[in-house]
Amino acid sequence: MGEAHVNTDWIAVDWGTSSLRVWAIDAQGAILAMKNSAKGMGSLAPSEFESTLIELIAPWLEARTDLSPMQVIACGMVGARQGWTEALYAKVPCLPISATLTKAPTQDPRIDVHIVPGLSQDKPADVMRGEETQIA
């Protein structure tokens, strides 16, 4: 199936310091397509996040017949203070995915981006972003 024919329901994003990975997901949760980019958040200015994402997922957006914004759920360093927008850490224990998603500012009406927070614990002191949210 060609990329232009992917019937994407939502997009999963893992955006680390050195790389960006995106997955087109259907309504049943199946992965339809995947793309990689070396444009990690460490190499981007704050104003470049949205255009970098759009560049990668544009064929999936253009293939849609639904005019509502595509839900994009991102995890990883994209939610760090230096990322697209800061998603504050959730203290453990907590639900894997909760109402604490942080909305990222966007200009393109085709996307609605939310960032999953990392996790933090007090004892022993530790934090994580990315790996734990991929599992959720």
Short mmCIF file of N, CA and C in Angstrom, two decimals, residues 37-114:
data_model
loop_
_atom_site.label_atom_id
_atom_site.label_comp_id
_atom_site.label_asym_id
_atom_site.label_seq_id
_atom_site.Cartn_x
_atom_site.Cartn_y
_atom_site.Cartn_z
N SER A 37 13.71 10.25 11.16
CA SER A 37 14.42 11.46 10.77
C SER A 37 15.55 11.68 11.76
N ALA A 38 16.64 12.25 11.28
CA ALA A 38 17.76 12.61 12.15
C ALA A 38 17.55 13.98 12.80
N LYS A 39 16.38 14.57 12.63
CA LYS A 39 16.10 15.89 13.18
C LYS A 39 15.58 15.77 14.61
N GLY A 40 16.47 15.40 15.51
CA GLY A 40 16.13 15.32 16.92
C GLY A 40 15.96 16.71 17.51
N MET A 41 15.34 16.76 18.69
CA MET A 41 15.05 18.07 19.28
C MET A 41 16.31 18.84 19.62
N GLY A 42 17.43 18.16 19.79
CA GLY A 42 18.67 18.84 20.12
C GLY A 42 19.23 19.67 18.99
N SER A 43 18.77 19.44 17.76
CA SER A 43 19.28 20.19 16.61
C SER A 43 18.29 21.23 16.10
N LEU A 44 17.18 21.43 16.82
CA LEU A 44 16.12 22.33 16.35
C LEU A 44 15.96 23.56 17.24
N ALA A 45 15.61 24.67 16.61
CA ALA A 45 15.18 25.86 17.35
C ALA A 45 13.72 25.66 17.72
N PRO A 46 13.24 26.30 18.77
CA PRO A 46 11.84 26.13 19.18
C PRO A 46 10.84 26.36 18.04
N SER A 47 11.14 27.26 17.14
CA SER A 47 10.21 27.56 16.05
C SER A 47 10.20 26.50 14.95
N GLU A 48 11.09 25.52 15.01
CA GLU A 48 11.21 24.52 13.95
C GLU A 48 10.47 23.21 14.20
N PHE A 49 9.93 23.00 15.39
CA PHE A 49 9.31 21.72 15.72
C PHE A 49 8.11 21.40 14.84
N GLU A 50 7.19 22.33 14.72
CA GLU A 50 5.99 22.06 13.95
C GLU A 50 6.31 21.78 12.48
N SER A 51 7.12 22.61 11.86
CA SER A 51 7.44 22.41 10.44
C SER A 51 8.21 21.11 10.21
N THR A 52 9.06 20.72 11.16
CA THR A 52 9.79 19.46 11.04
C THR A 52 8.83 18.28 11.08
N LEU A 53 7.87 18.32 11.99
CA LEU A 53 6.88 17.25 12.08
C LEU A 53 6.02 17.21 10.81
N ILE A 54 5.53 18.35 10.37
CA ILE A 54 4.68 18.41 9.18
C ILE A 54 5.42 17.86 7.96
N GLU A 55 6.68 18.21 7.83
CA GLU A 55 7.48 17.71 6.70
C GLU A 55 7.47 16.18 6.65
N LEU A 56 7.54 15.54 7.81
CA LEU A 56 7.61 14.09 7.88
C LEU A 56 6.25 13.42 7.68
N ILE A 57 5.19 14.02 8.19
CA ILE A 57 3.87 13.37 8.16
C ILE A 57 2.94 13.91 7.08
N ALA A 58 3.40 14.85 6.27
CA ALA A 58 2.54 15.49 5.27
C ALA A 58 1.78 14.51 4.39
N PRO A 59 2.41 13.44 3.88
CA PRO A 59 1.64 12.50 3.03
C PRO A 59 0.47 11.86 3.78
N TRP A 60 0.64 11.59 5.06
CA TRP A 60 -0.46 11.00 5.84
C TRP A 60 -1.59 12.01 6.03
N LEU A 61 -1.24 13.26 6.22
CA LEU A 61 -2.25 14.31 6.38
C LEU A 61 -3.00 14.55 5.07
N GLU A 62 -2.27 14.57 3.98
CA GLU A 62 -2.88 14.83 2.67
C GLU A 62 -3.80 13.72 2.22
N ALA A 63 -3.58 12.49 2.71
CA ALA A 63 -4.39 11.35 2.31
C ALA A 63 -5.74 11.30 3.04
N ARG A 64 -5.89 12.10 4.08
CA ARG A 64 -7.11 12.05 4.89
C ARG A 64 -8.29 12.69 4.18
N THR A 65 -9.45 12.09 4.40
CA THR A 65 -10.70 12.70 3.93
C THR A 65 -11.41 13.40 5.09
N ASP A 66 -11.08 13.00 6.31
CA ASP A 66 -11.63 13.62 7.52
C ASP A 66 -10.95 14.99 7.69
N LEU A 67 -11.72 16.04 7.83
CA LEU A 67 -11.15 17.39 7.94
C LEU A 67 -10.84 17.81 9.37
N SER A 68 -11.17 16.96 10.36
CA SER A 68 -10.85 17.31 11.75
C SER A 68 -9.33 17.18 11.94
N PRO A 69 -8.78 17.87 12.93
CA PRO A 69 -7.33 17.79 13.16
C PRO A 69 -6.88 16.37 13.50
N MET A 70 -5.74 15.97 12.96
CA MET A 70 -5.15 14.67 13.25
C MET A 70 -4.58 14.71 14.67
N GLN A 71 -4.94 13.72 15.47
CA GLN A 71 -4.38 13.61 16.81
C GLN A 71 -2.95 13.10 16.72
N VAL A 72 -2.04 13.83 17.34
CA VAL A 72 -0.63 13.47 17.37
C VAL A 72 -0.24 13.38 18.84
N ILE A 73 0.23 12.19 19.26
CA ILE A 73 0.65 11.99 20.64
C ILE A 73 2.16 11.77 20.62
N ALA A 74 2.90 12.69 21.28
CA ALA A 74 4.36 12.66 21.25
C ALA A 74 4.93 12.35 22.62
N CYS A 75 6.06 11.67 22.62
CA CYS A 75 6.78 11.41 23.87
C CYS A 75 8.26 11.66 23.64
N GLY A 76 8.99 11.69 24.71
CA GLY A 76 10.44 11.86 24.63
C GLY A 76 10.88 13.26 25.00
N MET A 77 12.07 13.60 24.57
CA MET A 77 12.68 14.88 24.93
C MET A 77 11.96 16.08 24.31
N VAL A 78 11.02 15.83 23.40
CA VAL A 78 10.21 16.92 22.84
C VAL A 78 9.45 17.64 23.95
N GLY A 79 9.23 16.95 25.08
CA GLY A 79 8.53 17.54 26.21
C GLY A 79 9.45 18.12 27.27
N ALA A 80 10.75 18.15 27.01
CA ALA A 80 11.70 18.75 27.95
C ALA A 80 11.62 20.27 27.88
N ARG A 81 12.20 20.93 28.84
CA ARG A 81 12.20 22.40 28.88
C ARG A 81 12.75 22.98 27.58
N GLN A 82 13.74 22.30 26.95
CA GLN A 82 14.34 22.78 25.72
C GLN A 82 13.60 22.27 24.48
N GLY A 83 12.53 21.51 24.66
CA GLY A 83 11.80 20.91 23.54
C GLY A 83 10.73 21.84 22.98
N TRP A 84 9.75 21.23 22.32
CA TRP A 84 8.65 21.99 21.68
C TRP A 84 7.91 22.79 22.74
N THR A 85 7.48 22.10 23.77
CA THR A 85 6.86 22.74 24.93
C THR A 85 7.07 21.81 26.11
N GLU A 86 7.26 22.35 27.28
CA GLU A 86 7.57 21.52 28.43
C GLU A 86 6.34 20.78 28.93
N ALA A 87 6.48 19.47 29.05
CA ALA A 87 5.46 18.62 29.67
C ALA A 87 6.02 18.21 31.03
N LEU A 88 5.46 18.78 32.08
CA LEU A 88 5.99 18.53 33.41
C LEU A 88 5.92 17.04 33.76
N TYR A 89 6.90 16.58 34.53
CA TYR A 89 6.96 15.18 34.94
C TYR A 89 5.75 14.81 35.79
N ALA A 90 5.27 13.59 35.62
CA ALA A 90 4.22 13.02 36.49
C ALA A 90 4.93 12.21 37.56
N LYS A 91 4.51 12.40 38.80
CA LYS A 91 5.12 11.65 39.90
C LYS A 91 4.54 10.24 39.95
N VAL A 92 5.42 9.25 40.13
CA VAL A 92 4.96 7.87 40.28
C VAL A 92 4.62 7.63 41.74
N PRO A 93 3.65 6.75 42.02
CA PRO A 93 2.87 5.97 41.06
C PRO A 93 1.82 6.84 40.36
N CYS A 94 1.54 6.49 39.12
CA CYS A 94 0.53 7.20 38.34
C CYS A 94 0.00 6.27 37.25
N LEU A 95 -1.10 6.67 36.64
CA LEU A 95 -1.62 5.92 35.50
C LEU A 95 -0.66 6.06 34.33
N PRO A 96 -0.58 5.06 33.45
CA PRO A 96 0.34 5.16 32.31
C PRO A 96 0.08 6.38 31.43
N ILE A 97 -1.14 6.59 31.06
CA ILE A 97 -1.52 7.77 30.28
C ILE A 97 -2.73 8.36 30.98
N SER A 98 -2.65 9.62 31.30
CA SER A 98 -3.75 10.25 32.02
C SER A 98 -4.11 11.57 31.37
N ALA A 99 -4.88 12.34 32.07
CA ALA A 99 -5.31 13.64 31.56
C ALA A 99 -4.20 14.68 31.62
N THR A 100 -2.98 14.26 31.96
CA THR A 100 -1.89 15.22 32.11
C THR A 100 -1.13 15.47 30.81
N LEU A 101 -1.69 15.10 29.67
CA LEU A 101 -1.03 15.40 28.41
C LEU A 101 -0.94 16.92 28.24
N THR A 102 0.18 17.38 27.69
CA THR A 102 0.40 18.80 27.49
C THR A 102 0.18 19.14 26.02
N LYS A 103 -0.68 20.11 25.76
CA LYS A 103 -0.95 20.53 24.39
C LYS A 103 0.21 21.38 23.88
N ALA A 104 0.72 21.01 22.70
CA ALA A 104 1.79 21.80 22.07
C ALA A 104 1.16 22.87 21.19
N PRO A 105 1.73 24.06 21.17
CA PRO A 105 1.18 25.12 20.32
C PRO A 105 1.43 24.79 18.84
N THR A 106 0.38 24.92 18.02
CA THR A 106 0.50 24.65 16.58
C THR A 106 -0.21 25.74 15.79
N GLN A 107 0.25 25.93 14.57
CA GLN A 107 -0.38 26.86 13.64
C GLN A 107 -1.18 26.12 12.58
N ASP A 108 -0.73 24.92 12.23
CA ASP A 108 -1.37 24.14 11.18
C ASP A 108 -2.66 23.52 11.71
N PRO A 109 -3.82 23.84 11.11
CA PRO A 109 -5.10 23.33 11.61
C PRO A 109 -5.30 21.83 11.37
N ARG A 110 -4.39 21.19 10.64
CA ARG A 110 -4.53 19.75 10.37
C ARG A 110 -4.05 18.87 11.50
N ILE A 111 -3.36 19.46 12.50
CA ILE A 111 -2.81 18.64 13.58
C ILE A 111 -3.21 19.17 14.95
N ASP A 112 -3.34 18.25 15.90
CA ASP A 112 -3.59 18.56 17.31
C ASP A 112 -2.57 17.74 18.09
N VAL A 113 -1.52 18.40 18.56
CA VAL A 113 -0.37 17.72 19.17
C VAL A 113 -0.44 17.79 20.68
N HIS A 114 -0.27 16.63 21.32
CA HIS A 114 -0.19 16.55 22.77
C HIS A 114 1.06 15.75 23.14
#
